[in-house]
mmCIF file of C-alpha atoms and ligand atoms in Angstrom:
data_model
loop_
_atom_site.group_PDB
_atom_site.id
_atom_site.type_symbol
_atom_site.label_atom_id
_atom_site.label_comp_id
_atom_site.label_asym_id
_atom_site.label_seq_id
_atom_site.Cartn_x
_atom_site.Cartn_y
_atom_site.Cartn_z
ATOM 1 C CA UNK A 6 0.000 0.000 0.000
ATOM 2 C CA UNK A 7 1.483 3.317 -0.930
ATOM 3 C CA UNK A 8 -1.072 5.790 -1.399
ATOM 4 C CA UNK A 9 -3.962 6.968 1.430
ATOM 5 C CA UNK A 10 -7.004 5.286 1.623
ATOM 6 C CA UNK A 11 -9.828 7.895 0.659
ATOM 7 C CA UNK A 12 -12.428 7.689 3.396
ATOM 8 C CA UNK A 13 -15.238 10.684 3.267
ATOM 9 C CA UNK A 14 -18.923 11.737 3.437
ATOM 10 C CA UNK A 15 -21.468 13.464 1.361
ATOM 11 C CA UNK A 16 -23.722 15.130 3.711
ATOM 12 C CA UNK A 17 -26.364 15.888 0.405
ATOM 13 C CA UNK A 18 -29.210 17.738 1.651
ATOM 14 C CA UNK A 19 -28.657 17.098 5.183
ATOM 15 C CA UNK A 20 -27.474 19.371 8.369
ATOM 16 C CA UNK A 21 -27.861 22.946 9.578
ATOM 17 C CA UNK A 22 -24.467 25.221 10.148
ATOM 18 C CA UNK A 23 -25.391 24.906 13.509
ATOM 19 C CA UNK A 24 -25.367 20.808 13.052
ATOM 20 C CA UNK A 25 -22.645 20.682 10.484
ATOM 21 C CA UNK A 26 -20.501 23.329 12.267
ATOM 22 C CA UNK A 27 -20.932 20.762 15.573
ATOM 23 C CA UNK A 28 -19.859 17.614 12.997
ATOM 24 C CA UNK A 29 -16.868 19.639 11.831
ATOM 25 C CA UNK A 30 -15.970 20.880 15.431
ATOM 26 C CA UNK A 31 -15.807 17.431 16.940
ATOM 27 C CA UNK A 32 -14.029 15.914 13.768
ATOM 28 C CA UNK A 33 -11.290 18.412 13.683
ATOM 29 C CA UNK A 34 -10.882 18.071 17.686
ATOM 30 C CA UNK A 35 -10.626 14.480 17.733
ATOM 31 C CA UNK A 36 -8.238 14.268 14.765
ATOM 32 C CA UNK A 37 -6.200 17.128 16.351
ATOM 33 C CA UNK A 38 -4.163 18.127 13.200
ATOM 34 C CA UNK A 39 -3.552 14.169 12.167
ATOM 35 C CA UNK A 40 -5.615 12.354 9.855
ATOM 36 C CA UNK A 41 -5.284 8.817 10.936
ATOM 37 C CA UNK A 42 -1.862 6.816 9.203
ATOM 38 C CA UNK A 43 -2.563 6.024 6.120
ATOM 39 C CA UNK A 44 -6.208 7.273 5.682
ATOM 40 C CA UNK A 45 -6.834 10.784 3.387
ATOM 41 C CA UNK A 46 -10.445 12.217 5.118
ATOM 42 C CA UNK A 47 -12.787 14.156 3.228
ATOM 43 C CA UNK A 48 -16.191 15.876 3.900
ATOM 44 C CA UNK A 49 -18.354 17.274 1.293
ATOM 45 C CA UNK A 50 -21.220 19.487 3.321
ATOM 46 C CA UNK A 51 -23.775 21.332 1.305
ATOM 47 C CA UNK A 52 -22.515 25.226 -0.112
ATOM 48 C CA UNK A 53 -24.137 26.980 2.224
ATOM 49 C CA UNK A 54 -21.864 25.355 4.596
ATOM 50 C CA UNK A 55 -18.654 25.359 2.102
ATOM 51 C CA UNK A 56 -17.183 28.727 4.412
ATOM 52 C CA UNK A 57 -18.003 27.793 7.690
ATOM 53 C CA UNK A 58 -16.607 23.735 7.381
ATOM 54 C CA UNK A 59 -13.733 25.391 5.515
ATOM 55 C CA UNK A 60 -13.030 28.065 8.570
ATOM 56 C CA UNK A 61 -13.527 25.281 11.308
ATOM 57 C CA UNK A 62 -10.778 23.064 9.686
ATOM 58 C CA UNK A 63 -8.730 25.725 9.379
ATOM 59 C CA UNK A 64 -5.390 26.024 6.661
ATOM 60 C CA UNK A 65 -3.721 23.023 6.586
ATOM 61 C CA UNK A 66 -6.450 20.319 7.838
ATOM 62 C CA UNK A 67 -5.836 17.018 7.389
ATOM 63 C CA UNK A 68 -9.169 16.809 6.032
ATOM 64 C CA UNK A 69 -9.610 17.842 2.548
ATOM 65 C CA UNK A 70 -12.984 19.422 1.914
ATOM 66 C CA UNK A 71 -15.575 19.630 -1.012
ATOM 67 C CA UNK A 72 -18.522 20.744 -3.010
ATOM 68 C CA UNK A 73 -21.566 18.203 -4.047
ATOM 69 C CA UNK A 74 -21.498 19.910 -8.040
ATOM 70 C CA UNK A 75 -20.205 23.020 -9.387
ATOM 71 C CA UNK A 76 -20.865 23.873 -13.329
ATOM 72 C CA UNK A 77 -18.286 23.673 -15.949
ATOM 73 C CA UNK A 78 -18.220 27.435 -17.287
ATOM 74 C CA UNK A 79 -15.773 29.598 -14.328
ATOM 75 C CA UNK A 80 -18.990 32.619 -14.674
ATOM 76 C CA UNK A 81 -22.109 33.843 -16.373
ATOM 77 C CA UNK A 82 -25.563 33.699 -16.133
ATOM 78 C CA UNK A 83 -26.444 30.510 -14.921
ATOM 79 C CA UNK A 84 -29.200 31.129 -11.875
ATOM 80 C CA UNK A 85 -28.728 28.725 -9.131
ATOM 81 C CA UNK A 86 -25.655 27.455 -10.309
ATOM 82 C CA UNK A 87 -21.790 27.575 -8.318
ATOM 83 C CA UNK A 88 -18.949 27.730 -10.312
ATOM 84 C CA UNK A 89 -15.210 25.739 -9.436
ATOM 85 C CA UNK A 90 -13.507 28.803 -8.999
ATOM 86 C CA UNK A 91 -16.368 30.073 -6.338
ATOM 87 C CA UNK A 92 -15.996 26.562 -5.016
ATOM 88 C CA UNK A 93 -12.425 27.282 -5.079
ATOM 89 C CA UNK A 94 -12.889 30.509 -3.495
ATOM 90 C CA UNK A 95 -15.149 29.050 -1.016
ATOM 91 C CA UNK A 96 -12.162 26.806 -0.017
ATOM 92 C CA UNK A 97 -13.188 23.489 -1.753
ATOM 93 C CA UNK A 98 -10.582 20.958 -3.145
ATOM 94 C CA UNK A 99 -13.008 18.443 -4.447
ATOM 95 C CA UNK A 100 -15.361 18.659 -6.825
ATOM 96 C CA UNK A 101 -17.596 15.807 -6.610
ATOM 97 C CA UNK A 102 -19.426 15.129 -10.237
ATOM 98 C CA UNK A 103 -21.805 12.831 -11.329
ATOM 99 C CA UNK A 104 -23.904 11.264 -8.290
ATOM 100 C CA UNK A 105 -26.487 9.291 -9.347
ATOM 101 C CA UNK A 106 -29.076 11.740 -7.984
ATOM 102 C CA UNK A 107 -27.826 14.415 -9.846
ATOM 103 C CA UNK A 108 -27.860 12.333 -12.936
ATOM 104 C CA UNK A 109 -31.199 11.527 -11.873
ATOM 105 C CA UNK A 110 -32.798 14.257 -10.761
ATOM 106 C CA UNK A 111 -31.156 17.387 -12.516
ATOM 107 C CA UNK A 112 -29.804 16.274 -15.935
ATOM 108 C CA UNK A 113 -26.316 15.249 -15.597
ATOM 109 C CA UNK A 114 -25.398 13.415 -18.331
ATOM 110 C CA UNK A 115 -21.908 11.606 -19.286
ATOM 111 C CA UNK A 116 -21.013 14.779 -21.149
ATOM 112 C CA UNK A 117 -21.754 17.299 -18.600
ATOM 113 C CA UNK A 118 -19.652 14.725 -16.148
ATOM 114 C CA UNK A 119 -16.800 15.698 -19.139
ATOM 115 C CA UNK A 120 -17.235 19.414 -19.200
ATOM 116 C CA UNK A 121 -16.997 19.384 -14.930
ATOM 117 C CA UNK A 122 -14.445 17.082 -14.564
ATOM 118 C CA UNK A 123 -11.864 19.453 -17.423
ATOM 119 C CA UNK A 124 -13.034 22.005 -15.480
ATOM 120 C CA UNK A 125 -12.120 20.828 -12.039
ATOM 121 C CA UNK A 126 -9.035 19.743 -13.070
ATOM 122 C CA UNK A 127 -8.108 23.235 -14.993
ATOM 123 C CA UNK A 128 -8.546 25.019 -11.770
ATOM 124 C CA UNK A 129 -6.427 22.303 -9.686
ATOM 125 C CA UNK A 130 -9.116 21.432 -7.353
ATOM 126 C CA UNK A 131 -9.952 16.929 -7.602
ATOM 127 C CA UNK A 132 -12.770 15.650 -9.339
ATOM 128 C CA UNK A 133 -14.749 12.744 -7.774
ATOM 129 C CA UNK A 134 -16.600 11.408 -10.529
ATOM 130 C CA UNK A 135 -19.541 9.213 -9.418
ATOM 131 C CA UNK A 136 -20.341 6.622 -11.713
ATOM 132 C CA UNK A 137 -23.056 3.374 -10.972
ATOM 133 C CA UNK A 138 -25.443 1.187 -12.458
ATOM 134 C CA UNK A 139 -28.882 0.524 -11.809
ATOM 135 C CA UNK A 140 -30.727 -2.304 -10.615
ATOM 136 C CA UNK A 141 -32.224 -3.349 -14.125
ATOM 137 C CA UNK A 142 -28.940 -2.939 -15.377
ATOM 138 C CA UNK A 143 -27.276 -5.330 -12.800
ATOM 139 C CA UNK A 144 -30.004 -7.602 -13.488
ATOM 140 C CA UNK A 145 -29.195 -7.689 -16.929
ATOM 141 C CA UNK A 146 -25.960 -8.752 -16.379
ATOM 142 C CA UNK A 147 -24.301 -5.370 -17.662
ATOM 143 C CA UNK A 148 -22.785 -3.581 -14.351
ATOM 144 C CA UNK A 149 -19.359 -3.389 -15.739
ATOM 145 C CA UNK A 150 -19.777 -2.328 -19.113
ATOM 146 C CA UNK A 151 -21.847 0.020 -18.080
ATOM 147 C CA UNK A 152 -20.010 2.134 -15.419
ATOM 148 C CA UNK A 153 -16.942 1.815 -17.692
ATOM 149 C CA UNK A 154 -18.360 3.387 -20.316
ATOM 150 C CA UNK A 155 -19.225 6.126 -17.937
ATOM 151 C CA UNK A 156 -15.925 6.431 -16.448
ATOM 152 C CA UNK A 157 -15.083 6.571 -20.466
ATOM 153 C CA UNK A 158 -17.063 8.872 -21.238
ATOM 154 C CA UNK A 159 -15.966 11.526 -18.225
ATOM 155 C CA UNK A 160 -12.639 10.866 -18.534
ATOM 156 C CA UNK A 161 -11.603 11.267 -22.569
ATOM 157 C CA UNK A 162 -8.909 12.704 -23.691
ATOM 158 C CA UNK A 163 -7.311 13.715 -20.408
ATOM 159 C CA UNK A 164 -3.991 13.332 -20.362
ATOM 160 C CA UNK A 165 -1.974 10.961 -17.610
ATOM 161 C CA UNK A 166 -1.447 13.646 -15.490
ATOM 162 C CA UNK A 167 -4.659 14.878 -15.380
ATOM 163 C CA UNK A 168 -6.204 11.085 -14.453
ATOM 164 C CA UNK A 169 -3.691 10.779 -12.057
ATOM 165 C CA UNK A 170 -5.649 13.410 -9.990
ATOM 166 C CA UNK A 171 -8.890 12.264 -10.575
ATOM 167 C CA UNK A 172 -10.843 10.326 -7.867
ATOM 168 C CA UNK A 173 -13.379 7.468 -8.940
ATOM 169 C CA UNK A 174 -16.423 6.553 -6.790
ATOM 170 C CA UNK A 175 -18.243 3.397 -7.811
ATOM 171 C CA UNK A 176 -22.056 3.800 -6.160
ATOM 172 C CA UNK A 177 -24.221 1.090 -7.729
ATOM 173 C CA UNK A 178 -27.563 2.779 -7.298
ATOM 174 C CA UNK A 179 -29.431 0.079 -5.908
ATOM 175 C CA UNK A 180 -27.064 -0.029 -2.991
ATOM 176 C CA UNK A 181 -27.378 3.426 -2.298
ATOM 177 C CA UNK A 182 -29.602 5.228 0.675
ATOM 178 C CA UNK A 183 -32.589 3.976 2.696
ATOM 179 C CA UNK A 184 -33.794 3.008 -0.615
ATOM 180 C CA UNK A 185 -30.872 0.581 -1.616
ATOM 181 C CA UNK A 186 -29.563 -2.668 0.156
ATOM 182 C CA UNK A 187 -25.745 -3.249 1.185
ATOM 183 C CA UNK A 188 -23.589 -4.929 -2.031
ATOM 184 C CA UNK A 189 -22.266 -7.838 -0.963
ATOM 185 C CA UNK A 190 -18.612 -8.419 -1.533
ATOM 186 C CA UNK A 191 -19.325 -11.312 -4.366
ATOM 187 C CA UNK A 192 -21.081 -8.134 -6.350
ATOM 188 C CA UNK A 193 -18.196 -5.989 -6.368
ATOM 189 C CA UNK A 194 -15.546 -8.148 -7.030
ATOM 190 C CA UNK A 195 -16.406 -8.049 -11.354
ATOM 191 C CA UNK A 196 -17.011 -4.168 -11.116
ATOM 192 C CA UNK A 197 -13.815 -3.565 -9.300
ATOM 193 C CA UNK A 198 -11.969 -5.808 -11.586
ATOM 194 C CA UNK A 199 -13.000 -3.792 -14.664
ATOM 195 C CA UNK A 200 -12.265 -0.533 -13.158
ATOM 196 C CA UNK A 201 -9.115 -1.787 -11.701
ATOM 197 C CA UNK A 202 -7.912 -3.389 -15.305
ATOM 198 C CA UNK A 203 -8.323 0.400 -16.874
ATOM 199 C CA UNK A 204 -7.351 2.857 -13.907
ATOM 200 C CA UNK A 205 -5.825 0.980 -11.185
ATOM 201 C CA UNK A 206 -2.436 2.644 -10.470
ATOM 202 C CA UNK A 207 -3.557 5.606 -12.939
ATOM 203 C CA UNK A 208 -6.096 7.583 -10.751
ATOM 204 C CA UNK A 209 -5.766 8.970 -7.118
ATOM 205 C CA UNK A 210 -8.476 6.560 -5.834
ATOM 206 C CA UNK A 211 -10.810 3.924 -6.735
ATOM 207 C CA UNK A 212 -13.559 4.232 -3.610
ATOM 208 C CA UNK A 213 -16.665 2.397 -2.896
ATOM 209 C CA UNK A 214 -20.140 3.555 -2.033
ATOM 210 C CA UNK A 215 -23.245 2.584 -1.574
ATOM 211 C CA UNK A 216 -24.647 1.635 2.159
ATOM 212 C CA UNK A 217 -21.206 1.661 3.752
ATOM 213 C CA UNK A 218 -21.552 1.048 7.355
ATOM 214 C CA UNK A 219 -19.496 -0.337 10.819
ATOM 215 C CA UNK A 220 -20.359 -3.848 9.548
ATOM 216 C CA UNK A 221 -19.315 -4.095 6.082
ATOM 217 C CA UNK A 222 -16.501 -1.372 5.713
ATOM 218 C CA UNK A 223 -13.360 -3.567 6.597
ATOM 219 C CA UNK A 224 -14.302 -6.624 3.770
ATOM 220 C CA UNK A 225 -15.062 -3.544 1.101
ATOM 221 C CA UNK A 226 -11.768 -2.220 1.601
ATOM 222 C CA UNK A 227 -10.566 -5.567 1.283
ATOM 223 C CA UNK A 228 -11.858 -6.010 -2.282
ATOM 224 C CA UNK A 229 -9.031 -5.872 -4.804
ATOM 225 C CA UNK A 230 -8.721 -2.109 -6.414
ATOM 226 C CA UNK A 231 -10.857 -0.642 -3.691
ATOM 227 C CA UNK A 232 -8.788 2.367 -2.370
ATOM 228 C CA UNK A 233 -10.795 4.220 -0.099
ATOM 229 C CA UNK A 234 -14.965 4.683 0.616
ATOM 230 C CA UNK A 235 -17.505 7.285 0.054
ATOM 231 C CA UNK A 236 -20.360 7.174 3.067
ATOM 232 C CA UNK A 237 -23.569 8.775 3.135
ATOM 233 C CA UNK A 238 -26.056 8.186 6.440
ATOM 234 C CA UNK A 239 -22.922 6.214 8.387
ATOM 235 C CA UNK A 240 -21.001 9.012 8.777
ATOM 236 C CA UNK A 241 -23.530 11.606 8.971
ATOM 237 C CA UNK A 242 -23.201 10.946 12.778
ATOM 238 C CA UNK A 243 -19.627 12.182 13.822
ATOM 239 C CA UNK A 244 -18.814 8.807 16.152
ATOM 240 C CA UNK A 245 -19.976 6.691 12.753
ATOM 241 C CA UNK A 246 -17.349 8.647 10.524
ATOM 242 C CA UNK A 247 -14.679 8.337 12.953
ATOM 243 C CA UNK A 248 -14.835 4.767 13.446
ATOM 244 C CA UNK A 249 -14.954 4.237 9.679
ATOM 245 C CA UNK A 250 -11.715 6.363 9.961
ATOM 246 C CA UNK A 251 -10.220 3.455 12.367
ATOM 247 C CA UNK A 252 -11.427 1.237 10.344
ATOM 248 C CA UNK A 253 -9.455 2.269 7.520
ATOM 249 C CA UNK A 254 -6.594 2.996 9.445
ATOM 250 C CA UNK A 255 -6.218 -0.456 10.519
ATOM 251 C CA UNK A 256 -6.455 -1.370 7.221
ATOM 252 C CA UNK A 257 -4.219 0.418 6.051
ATOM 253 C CA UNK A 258 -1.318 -0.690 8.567
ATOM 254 C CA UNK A 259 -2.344 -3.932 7.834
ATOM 255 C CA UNK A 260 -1.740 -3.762 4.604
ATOM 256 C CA UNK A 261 1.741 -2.432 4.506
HETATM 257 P P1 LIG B 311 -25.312 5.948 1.712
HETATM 258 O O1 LIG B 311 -24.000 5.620 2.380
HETATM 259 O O2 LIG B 311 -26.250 6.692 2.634
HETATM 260 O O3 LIG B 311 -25.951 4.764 1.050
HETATM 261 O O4 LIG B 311 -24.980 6.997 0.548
HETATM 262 C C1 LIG B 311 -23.897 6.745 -0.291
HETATM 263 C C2 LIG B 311 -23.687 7.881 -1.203
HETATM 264 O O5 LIG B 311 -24.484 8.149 -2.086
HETATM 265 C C3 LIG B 311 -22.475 8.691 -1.001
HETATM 266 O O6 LIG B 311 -22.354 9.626 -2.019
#
């Protein structure tokens, strides 16, 4: 193991400042200017709280922080929109792209994923491209084509340099929220595998997400190619992120 394991949480729609600033607070106490050996921590809290999770970390956390989406032109007139370099601004050094809700719900498509993920990269902040299949497509046998085709399609034409600072989340969508149902480890073996074949070694992370909790956390970071995980309701509870943090640290040591 030479690179960090990539452990971090998407709060989505979830937490007042006064909540997220008490999440933030406690993580930044406990951690006390270390992120745990071998473990890179990351918290992506909705904009409105982008400033005030940024000024409770303070300049050099050990906790990298990030935005949920930001558009792919740097300004104009695009209501309701956030560009990077406002992210940027804002003190963001992820961009996360792609979720499944956003593909969902507000439009992203594989070519919008492209146009955020160039733009991410221009202004030196990580992308976390999402990518994940759903249910019908897993049923059909077709998980792995399909999320590398994503990947693909969000990642052409960069150049090695540029993928080597990209982060990949795999979130099958059936395994994500109170909706979805923990993967086992037999169903993410053949996704990982794929991934791993193309960008193992070439990217900054390969994560897993996707009903990550206390219970199944150690055997996904066991699965070959899975460097790191992205948690939603586990962590949203300070005590559940930081023992997902152990988690991963004794993973890590074990691995070395
Ligand atoms: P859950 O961990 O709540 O299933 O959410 C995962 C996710 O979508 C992280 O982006």
């Amino acid at each position: 193991m030479t690179s960090a394991l990539w452990v971090g949480t998407s709060w989505k729609m979830t937490k007042t400042l006064a909540e997220g600033g008490a999440w933030t607070t406690g993580l930044r106490d406990r951690l006390d200017g270390t992120a745990p050996a071998g473990v890179q921590p990351f918290v992506i809290p909705s904009f409105t709280a982008t400033t005030a999770v940024a000024g409770i970390l303070g300049e050099d956390s050990p906790v990298l922080l990030g935005v949920q989406n930001a558009h792919w032109e740097d300004e104009g007139a695009w209501t309701g929109e956030v560009s990077v370099p406002q992210a940027k601004d804002a003190g963001a050094q992820i961009v996360e792209i792609g979720h499944s809700e956003r593909r969902e719900h507000f439009g992203e498509t594989v070519e919008t994923t492209r146009l955020k993920v160039a733009t991410a990269l221009r202004h030196g902040l990580t992308p976390l491209l999402c990518i994940g299949e759903s249910a019908e497509v897993k049923d059909a046998g077709g998980s792995s084509e399909f999320i590398l085709d994503q990947a693909r399609g969000a990642l052409e034409g960069l150049s090695e340099e540029e993928l080597s600072r990209v982060v990949i989340a795999y979130e099958p969508i059936w395994a994500i929220g109170e909706k979805g149902r923990p993967a086992t480890v037999e169903e993410l073996v053949a996704p990982f595998a794929a991934l791993g074949e193309v960008y193992s070694g070439k990217v900054t992370g390969l994560l897993y997400g996707g009903s990550v909790n206390l219970d199944n956390a150690a055997s996904l970071l066991g699965i070959e190619h899975v460097t790191g995980l992205f948690v939603g309701r586990t962590a949203w509870n300070l005590e559940g992120y930081l023992e997902l943090l152990r988690i991963a640290e004794a993973h890590a040591r074990a691995a070395q």
